[in-house]
Amino acid sequence: MINKLLKRPRDILLIFEVLAIILVFYTYEGDLDRQLLFLTGGLVFVIYISNFILGKITTGDNYIFLIISLLLTIGVVTIFRIKPAIGIRQLQWAFIGVLLFYATYFVVRIFPNLERYGSLALIISVLLFLSTLIFGKAEGGAKNWLKFGSIGFQPTEFIKILLMFILGSFYTNYEKYKKYPYASYIIMAIIYFFVLMLFIQRDLGTAVMFMAMYMSVQFVYDPDIKAVLINIVLLVLGAIAGYFLFSHVRVRFDLWLDPWKDVYTSGRQIVQSLFAIAEGGFFGVGIGFGHPELIPVSVSDFIFPVICEEMGLFAGFAIILLYILLVYRGIKIALEQEYKFYRILAISATVMISIQAFLNIGGVTKLIPMTGITLPFMSYGGSSILSSFIALGILQVASEDLSWKYERDGKHEVNDEQIRA
C-alpha cells in the first residue's frame, strides 16, 4: 500500500508538506491559534486536491503544478519562520493564487480567438503605465506601486501577462501586418515605449524581463533579421544609458564589483547574503537556528540566502534544479504545441518565470548586479504571486492539445498557414 502511494508524486508532495509544517511548528515560539492551524492545513489540502483535480481535467503537463507546489511550500514555510504575521498573509495570497490559476486555465482554454485581442491588451497596458506614472507611489527606489487606501499592487506584474498576449497576437497575425512598411518595427516601438515607462519608474529589473520576453519571441518568429540586430544594438545602448542616467544603477554595479568597500551601509545586503549562504554550509544550521533578521528584506528579495543558511546549499541547489526543470517543461510544451499563438504564450511564460528566478538568485549570490526582482512563487508579495500563477495557468493551457478549440472556431486553414510559418 505504501509503495503504491509513493508512486504518485502528489503523495510524496503531501508527505513533504506535512513534515515541513510540523518542523516549523516545532520551532515556532508563539501560540498555535485556530486561524493559523486552519490556514496551514487548508494550504496542504488545497495543494493536494489541486494536483489531484488537475490530473483529472487536463490532458496536458501534470508536472509544472507539482514543481510550483514544492517551491510555494518552501517559500511559505521560510517566510512564516522569519515573520509569522507575514507568513500568514503569504498563505492567504497562496490560496488566492491557486484559485486564480484555475480561473486563468478555464478562461484561456475556453475563450475563443484570443489572438484577436492584442490591441485591447496594449490599450490596458498603456493605461496601467500612465496610471502608475500619474498616481504611483515610490517604494524601494522605484515608483511602481498603485495604492487605494491600504490595498496596493504593482501594475507591471500584470502588464507582464498582457505583454505575452501582445506578442502572441502580433506574431500570430504577422502575415496581416507585414503588408505595412517596417512591420517588425511596430512591435519594437511598443516594447521600447514600455521600457521607457519602466525607466521613468526606475524599475530597471522589470525592464530586463520585458526585453527578455520580447527578444526570445522575436528571435524565434521575426523574419526580419535586421530588426533583430537593431534590437540587440538598442539593448546595449539602453544598458549603457541606464548606467549613466541612474545613480542607483551605478551603485548596484559598483557593489557587484566590490561590496566590501561599503559593507556597513549600501553593501550590507549583498554581504549579509553571502555570509548567510556560507554559514549554512551544505546541510544548513537548521530551521529556526539561522539569523534572517541580519539580512535586509529577507522575506522578499533575499529569501534565497535564508533558505541556504537554514536548509543548506543542497536545498539551494534543489531549488535551482526545480526552476531548471520548470524551464525544461516550458520549452517542451512550446515545442510540442501545434498552434503558434499558444507556442508564443508558452515561450513568454517560461522566459518570464526563468528570467525572474535568474535575476533574483544571480543577484543575491553576486553572480550579477542586484535588480530588486523577487523570486517567483517563493518571495513574499501578492502581486508577484498572483501574476506568476496567471502565467502558470496560461502555460498549463498551452501544454494541451487544442485542436478541438480551433475546429470549433472553424480555423483549419488559418492554423495550417501558421504552422507552415
Coordinates of C-alpha atoms in Angstrom, one line a residue:
M1 CA 0.0 0.0 0.0
I2 CA 2.8 2.4 0.9
N3 CA 4.7 1.6 -2.3
K4 CA 1.5 2.3 -4.3
L5 CA 1.1 5.7 -2.6
L6 CA 4.7 6.8 -3.1
K7 CA 4.4 6.1 -6.9
R8 CA 2.1 9.1 -7.1
P9 CA 4.1 12.4 -7.0
R10 CA 1.3 14.3 -5.2
D11 CA 1.5 11.8 -2.3
I12 CA 5.2 12.4 -1.9
L13 CA 4.5 16.2 -2.1
L14 CA 1.9 15.7 0.7
I15 CA 4.4 14.0 2.9
F16 CA 6.9 16.7 2.3
E17 CA 4.4 19.5 3.1
V18 CA 3.3 17.8 6.3
L19 CA 6.8 17.3 7.6
A20 CA 7.8 20.8 6.7
I21 CA 4.9 22.3 8.6
I22 CA 5.5 20.1 11.6
L23 CA 9.1 21.2 11.7
V24 CA 8.1 24.9 11.5
F25 CA 5.5 24.4 14.3
Y26 CA 8.1 22.7 16.4
T27 CA 10.4 25.8 16.2
Y28 CA 7.6 28.3 16.5
E29 CA 7.6 30.2 19.8
G30 CA 4.2 31.7 19.6
D31 CA 0.7 30.3 20.3
L32 CA -0.7 28.0 17.6
D33 CA -4.2 29.6 17.3
R34 CA -7.1 28.2 15.3
Q35 CA -6.6 30.6 12.3
L36 CA -3.0 29.5 11.9
L37 CA -3.8 25.8 12.0
F38 CA -6.8 26.3 9.6
L39 CA -4.6 28.2 7.1
T40 CA -1.7 25.7 7.1
G41 CA -4.0 22.7 7.0
G42 CA -6.0 24.4 4.3
L43 CA -2.9 25.0 2.2
V44 CA -1.9 21.4 2.3
F45 CA -5.4 20.3 1.4
V46 CA -5.8 22.8 -1.4
I47 CA -2.4 21.9 -3.0
Y48 CA -3.1 18.2 -2.7
I49 CA -6.6 18.5 -4.1
S50 CA -5.5 20.9 -6.8
N51 CA -2.9 18.4 -8.1
F52 CA -5.5 15.6 -7.9
I53 CA -8.1 17.6 -9.8
L54 CA -5.6 18.8 -12.4
G55 CA -4.7 15.2 -13.2
K56 CA -8.4 14.6 -14.0
I57 CA -9.3 17.7 -16.0
T58 CA -6.2 18.3 -18.1
T59 CA -4.7 16.4 -20.9
G60 CA -1.5 18.5 -20.7
D61 CA 1.5 18.6 -18.5
N62 CA 0.9 17.2 -15.0
Y63 CA 4.3 18.2 -13.5
I64 CA 4.5 22.0 -13.7
F65 CA 2.0 22.5 -10.9
L66 CA 3.8 19.9 -8.8
I67 CA 7.0 21.8 -9.2
I68 CA 5.4 25.1 -8.3
S69 CA 3.7 23.4 -5.3
L70 CA 7.1 22.5 -3.9
L71 CA 8.5 26.0 -4.5
L72 CA 5.4 27.6 -2.9
T73 CA 5.6 25.3 0.2
I74 CA 9.3 26.0 0.8
G75 CA 8.6 29.8 0.3
V76 CA 5.7 29.9 2.7
V77 CA 7.5 27.8 5.4
T78 CA 10.5 30.1 5.2
I79 CA 8.5 33.3 5.3
F80 CA 6.5 32.0 8.3
R81 CA 9.7 31.1 10.1
I82 CA 11.1 34.7 9.6
K83 CA 7.9 36.7 10.3
P84 CA 4.8 34.7 11.2
A85 CA 2.4 37.5 10.6
I86 CA 3.7 38.0 7.0
G87 CA 3.8 34.2 6.6
I88 CA 0.0 34.1 7.3
R89 CA -0.6 36.8 4.7
Q90 CA 1.5 34.8 2.2
L91 CA -0.7 31.8 3.0
Q92 CA -3.7 33.9 2.0
W93 CA -2.1 35.0 -1.2
A94 CA -1.2 31.4 -2.0
F95 CA -4.9 30.4 -1.7
I96 CA -5.9 33.3 -4.0
G97 CA -3.1 32.4 -6.4
V98 CA -4.3 28.8 -6.7
L99 CA -7.8 29.9 -7.4
L100 CA -6.5 32.4 -10.0
F101 CA -4.5 29.6 -11.6
Y102 CA -7.7 27.6 -12.2
A103 CA -9.7 30.7 -13.3
T104 CA -7.0 31.6 -15.8
Y105 CA -6.8 28.0 -17.0
F106 CA -10.6 27.8 -17.8
V107 CA -10.9 31.3 -19.2
V108 CA -7.9 31.0 -21.6
R109 CA -8.9 27.4 -22.5
I110 CA -12.5 28.2 -23.4
F111 CA -12.4 31.8 -24.6
P112 CA -12.3 31.9 -28.4
N113 CA -10.0 33.8 -30.7
L114 CA -7.7 35.2 -28.0
E115 CA -5.1 36.2 -30.7
R116 CA -7.5 38.9 -31.8
Y117 CA -7.3 40.9 -28.6
G118 CA -3.7 42.1 -28.8
S119 CA -4.9 45.7 -29.3
L120 CA -7.1 45.5 -26.2
A121 CA -4.1 44.2 -24.1
L122 CA -2.0 47.0 -25.5
I123 CA -4.6 49.7 -24.5
I124 CA -4.9 48.3 -21.0
S125 CA -1.1 48.1 -20.6
V126 CA -0.7 51.8 -21.6
L127 CA -3.5 52.8 -19.2
L128 CA -1.8 51.0 -16.4
F129 CA 1.6 52.6 -17.2
L130 CA 0.0 56.1 -17.3
S131 CA -1.9 55.5 -14.1
T132 CA 1.3 54.5 -12.4
L133 CA 3.1 57.5 -13.8
I134 CA 0.5 59.9 -12.5
F135 CA -0.7 58.2 -9.3
G136 CA 2.1 55.8 -8.5
K137 CA 3.9 55.6 -5.1
A138 CA 7.6 55.0 -4.7
E139 CA 8.9 52.1 -2.7
G140 CA 12.5 50.7 -2.7
G141 CA 13.7 53.4 -5.1
A142 CA 11.1 52.5 -7.9
K143 CA 7.8 54.3 -8.5
N144 CA 5.8 51.2 -9.5
W145 CA 3.0 50.9 -6.9
L146 CA -0.6 51.9 -7.2
K147 CA -2.4 52.2 -3.8
F148 CA -6.0 52.5 -2.9
G149 CA -6.2 53.0 0.8
S150 CA -4.5 50.0 2.5
I151 CA -4.6 48.0 -0.8
G152 CA -1.6 48.3 -3.1
F153 CA -0.4 46.4 -6.2
Q154 CA 2.3 46.6 -8.8
P155 CA 0.7 47.1 -12.3
T156 CA 3.9 46.0 -14.0
E157 CA 3.3 42.4 -12.6
F158 CA 0.1 42.2 -14.7
I159 CA 1.5 44.1 -17.7
K160 CA 3.9 41.2 -18.0
I161 CA 0.9 39.0 -18.6
L162 CA -0.6 41.4 -21.1
L163 CA 2.7 41.6 -22.9
M164 CA 2.5 37.8 -23.5
F165 CA -0.8 38.4 -25.4
I166 CA 0.5 41.4 -27.3
L167 CA 3.5 39.4 -28.6
G168 CA 1.3 36.4 -29.3
S169 CA -1.3 38.4 -31.2
F170 CA 1.3 40.3 -33.3
Y171 CA 3.4 37.4 -34.4
T172 CA 0.4 35.1 -34.9
N173 CA -1.1 37.7 -37.3
Y174 CA 2.2 38.7 -38.8
E175 CA 1.0 37.8 -42.3
K176 CA -1.6 40.5 -41.9
Y177 CA 0.8 43.1 -40.6
K178 CA 3.7 42.6 -43.0
K179 CA 1.9 44.4 -45.8
Y180 CA 2.7 47.6 -43.8
P181 CA 6.2 49.0 -44.2
Y182 CA 8.5 48.3 -41.3
A183 CA 6.0 45.8 -39.7
S184 CA 8.7 44.4 -37.3
Y185 CA 9.5 47.9 -36.0
I186 CA 5.9 48.5 -34.9
I187 CA 6.1 45.9 -32.1
M188 CA 9.7 47.1 -31.4
A189 CA 8.4 50.6 -30.8
I190 CA 5.7 49.3 -28.5
I191 CA 8.2 47.3 -26.4
Y192 CA 10.6 50.3 -26.2
F193 CA 7.7 52.5 -25.1
F194 CA 7.1 50.0 -22.3
V195 CA 10.8 50.1 -21.4
L196 CA 10.8 53.9 -21.4
M197 CA 7.9 53.8 -18.9
L198 CA 9.9 51.4 -16.7
F199 CA 12.9 53.7 -16.9
I200 CA 10.8 56.6 -15.8
Q201 CA 9.5 54.4 -12.9
R202 CA 13.2 53.5 -12.2
D203 CA 12.1 49.8 -12.3
L204 CA 15.0 48.5 -14.4
G205 CA 14.8 44.9 -13.2
T206 CA 11.3 44.6 -14.8
A207 CA 12.6 46.3 -17.9
V208 CA 15.1 43.5 -18.3
M209 CA 12.3 40.9 -18.0
F210 CA 10.3 42.7 -20.7
M211 CA 13.2 42.8 -23.0
A212 CA 14.0 39.1 -22.4
M213 CA 10.4 38.1 -23.2
Y214 CA 10.4 40.2 -26.4
M215 CA 13.8 39.1 -27.6
S216 CA 13.1 35.4 -27.1
V217 CA 9.9 35.6 -29.2
Q218 CA 11.5 38.0 -31.8
F219 CA 14.5 35.7 -32.3
V220 CA 12.2 32.7 -33.0
Y221 CA 9.4 34.3 -35.1
D222 CA 10.6 37.6 -36.6
P223 CA 11.7 37.1 -40.2
D224 CA 13.4 40.5 -40.3
I225 CA 17.0 39.7 -39.2
K226 CA 17.9 43.4 -39.5
A227 CA 15.2 44.2 -36.8
V228 CA 16.7 41.6 -34.5
L229 CA 20.2 43.1 -34.9
I230 CA 18.9 46.6 -34.4
N231 CA 17.2 45.5 -31.2
I232 CA 20.4 44.0 -29.9
V233 CA 22.3 47.3 -30.5
L234 CA 19.5 49.3 -28.9
L235 CA 19.6 47.0 -25.9
V236 CA 23.3 47.5 -25.4
L237 CA 22.9 51.3 -25.8
G238 CA 20.0 51.3 -23.3
A239 CA 22.1 49.4 -20.7
I240 CA 24.9 51.9 -21.1
A241 CA 22.4 54.8 -20.8
G242 CA 20.8 53.3 -17.7
Y243 CA 24.2 53.1 -16.1
F244 CA 25.0 56.8 -16.6
L245 CA 21.5 58.2 -16.1
F246 CA 20.6 56.4 -12.9
S247 CA 22.7 56.7 -9.8
H248 CA 21.2 53.6 -8.1
V249 CA 22.2 51.5 -11.1
R250 CA 25.8 52.7 -10.8
V251 CA 25.7 52.0 -7.0
R252 CA 24.4 48.4 -7.7
F253 CA 27.0 47.9 -10.4
D254 CA 29.8 49.1 -8.1
L255 CA 28.5 46.9 -5.2
W256 CA 28.5 43.9 -7.6
L257 CA 32.2 44.6 -8.3
D258 CA 33.2 45.3 -4.7
P259 CA 30.6 45.1 -2.0
W260 CA 33.2 45.1 0.8
K261 CA 34.2 48.7 0.4
D262 CA 30.8 49.9 1.9
V263 CA 30.0 46.9 4.0
Y264 CA 28.0 48.7 6.7
T265 CA 25.7 50.8 4.5
S266 CA 24.8 50.2 0.9
G267 CA 26.8 46.9 0.6
R268 CA 25.2 45.4 3.7
Q269 CA 22.5 43.5 1.8
I270 CA 24.8 41.5 -0.5
V271 CA 27.5 41.0 2.2
Q272 CA 25.0 39.6 4.7
S273 CA 23.6 37.4 1.9
L274 CA 27.0 35.9 1.1
F275 CA 27.6 35.4 4.9
A276 CA 24.3 33.6 5.3
I277 CA 25.0 31.3 2.3
A278 CA 28.5 30.5 3.6
E279 CA 27.3 30.0 7.2
G280 CA 24.7 27.4 6.1
G281 CA 27.3 25.1 4.5
F282 CA 26.0 22.0 2.6
F283 CA 23.4 20.9 5.2
G284 CA 22.3 24.2 6.9
V285 CA 22.2 25.2 10.5
G286 CA 18.6 24.0 10.9
I287 CA 15.2 25.7 10.6
G288 CA 14.9 28.3 13.4
F289 CA 18.6 28.4 14.1
G290 CA 19.7 31.0 11.5
H291 CA 19.8 34.8 11.7
P292 CA 17.5 36.1 8.9
E293 CA 17.0 39.3 10.9
L294 CA 20.5 40.3 9.8
I295 CA 19.5 40.2 6.1
P296 CA 17.5 43.2 4.9
V297 CA 14.2 42.4 3.1
S298 CA 14.7 38.7 3.8
V299 CA 11.1 37.7 3.2
S300 CA 11.1 39.0 -0.4
D301 CA 14.3 39.9 -2.4
F302 CA 16.7 37.9 -0.2
I303 CA 14.7 34.8 0.7
F304 CA 17.1 32.5 -1.1
P305 CA 20.1 33.2 1.3
V306 CA 17.8 32.5 4.3
I307 CA 16.9 29.1 2.8
C308 CA 20.6 28.3 2.1
E309 CA 21.6 29.3 5.7
E310 CA 18.9 27.2 7.4
M311 CA 18.5 24.3 5.0
G312 CA 21.9 24.3 3.4
L313 CA 23.4 24.6 -0.1
F314 CA 21.8 21.3 -1.0
A315 CA 18.4 22.9 -0.6
G316 CA 19.6 25.9 -2.6
F317 CA 20.8 23.6 -5.4
A318 CA 17.4 21.7 -5.2
I319 CA 15.5 25.0 -5.7
I320 CA 17.7 25.9 -8.7
L321 CA 17.1 22.4 -10.2
L322 CA 13.3 22.8 -9.7
Y323 CA 13.4 26.1 -11.7
I324 CA 15.6 24.4 -14.4
L325 CA 13.1 21.5 -14.5
L326 CA 10.3 24.1 -14.9
V327 CA 12.1 25.8 -17.7
Y328 CA 12.6 22.4 -19.4
R329 CA 8.9 21.6 -19.1
G330 CA 8.1 25.0 -20.5
I331 CA 10.4 24.6 -23.5
K332 CA 9.0 21.1 -24.1
I333 CA 5.4 22.5 -24.0
A334 CA 6.3 25.2 -26.6
L335 CA 8.0 22.7 -28.9
E336 CA 5.0 20.3 -28.8
Q337 CA 2.3 22.9 -29.1
E338 CA 0.7 22.8 -32.6
Y339 CA -0.6 26.4 -32.7
K340 CA 1.6 29.4 -33.0
F341 CA -0.4 31.7 -30.6
Y342 CA -0.1 29.2 -27.7
R343 CA 3.5 28.4 -28.6
I344 CA 4.3 32.1 -28.1
L345 CA 2.4 32.2 -24.9
A346 CA 4.3 29.2 -23.6
I347 CA 7.7 30.7 -24.6
S348 CA 6.8 34.0 -23.0
A349 CA 5.5 32.4 -19.7
T350 CA 8.6 30.2 -19.5
V351 CA 11.0 33.1 -20.1
M352 CA 9.2 35.3 -17.7
I353 CA 9.5 32.9 -14.8
S354 CA 13.0 31.7 -15.6
I355 CA 14.5 35.2 -16.1
Q356 CA 12.9 36.4 -12.9
A357 CA 14.4 33.5 -11.0
F358 CA 17.8 34.1 -12.6
L359 CA 17.8 37.8 -11.8
N360 CA 16.9 37.1 -8.1
I361 CA 19.3 34.2 -7.4
G362 CA 22.0 35.7 -9.6
G363 CA 21.7 39.0 -7.7
V364 CA 21.8 37.6 -4.1
T365 CA 24.8 35.3 -4.9
K366 CA 26.7 38.2 -6.6
L367 CA 26.7 36.5 -10.0
I368 CA 25.1 39.6 -11.5
P369 CA 24.2 43.0 -10.1
M370 CA 21.1 43.1 -7.9
T371 CA 17.9 44.1 -9.6
G372 CA 15.3 44.1 -6.8
I373 CA 13.3 41.3 -8.5
T374 CA 11.5 38.8 -6.3
L375 CA 11.9 35.0 -6.5
P376 CA 8.8 33.7 -8.3
F377 CA 6.4 31.6 -6.1
M378 CA 8.7 31.9 -3.1
S379 CA 9.2 35.5 -2.2
Y380 CA 6.5 37.5 -0.3
G381 CA 4.4 39.7 -2.4
G382 CA 0.8 39.5 -3.5
S383 CA 1.2 41.0 -7.0
S384 CA 4.1 38.7 -7.8
I385 CA 2.3 35.5 -6.6
L386 CA -0.8 36.3 -8.5
S387 CA 0.9 37.2 -11.8
S388 CA 3.1 34.1 -11.5
F389 CA 0.0 31.8 -11.0
I390 CA -1.7 33.5 -14.0
A391 CA 1.4 32.8 -16.1
L392 CA 1.3 29.2 -14.9
G393 CA -2.4 28.8 -15.8
I394 CA -1.6 30.0 -19.4
L395 CA 1.3 27.6 -19.6
Q396 CA -1.0 24.8 -18.4
V397 CA -3.4 25.5 -21.3
A398 CA -0.5 25.7 -23.8
S399 CA 0.5 22.2 -22.7
E400 CA -2.7 20.7 -24.0
D401 CA -3.9 19.6 -27.5
L402 CA -6.1 22.5 -28.6
S403 CA -7.2 21.2 -31.9
W404 CA -10.8 20.9 -30.6
K405 CA -10.8 24.6 -30.0
Y406 CA -9.7 25.6 -33.5
E407 CA -12.1 23.1 -35.0
R408 CA -14.9 24.7 -33.0
D409 CA -13.9 28.1 -34.3
G410 CA -13.5 26.8 -37.9
K411 CA -9.9 27.9 -38.3
H412 CA -8.3 24.9 -40.0
E413 CA -6.8 26.9 -42.9
V414 CA -5.5 29.7 -40.8
N415 CA -3.9 27.2 -38.4
D416 CA -2.2 25.3 -41.3
E417 CA -0.7 28.6 -42.6
Q418 CA 0.5 29.4 -39.1
I419 CA 2.2 26.0 -38.7
R420 CA 4.0 26.4 -42.1
A421 CA 5.1 29.9 -40.9

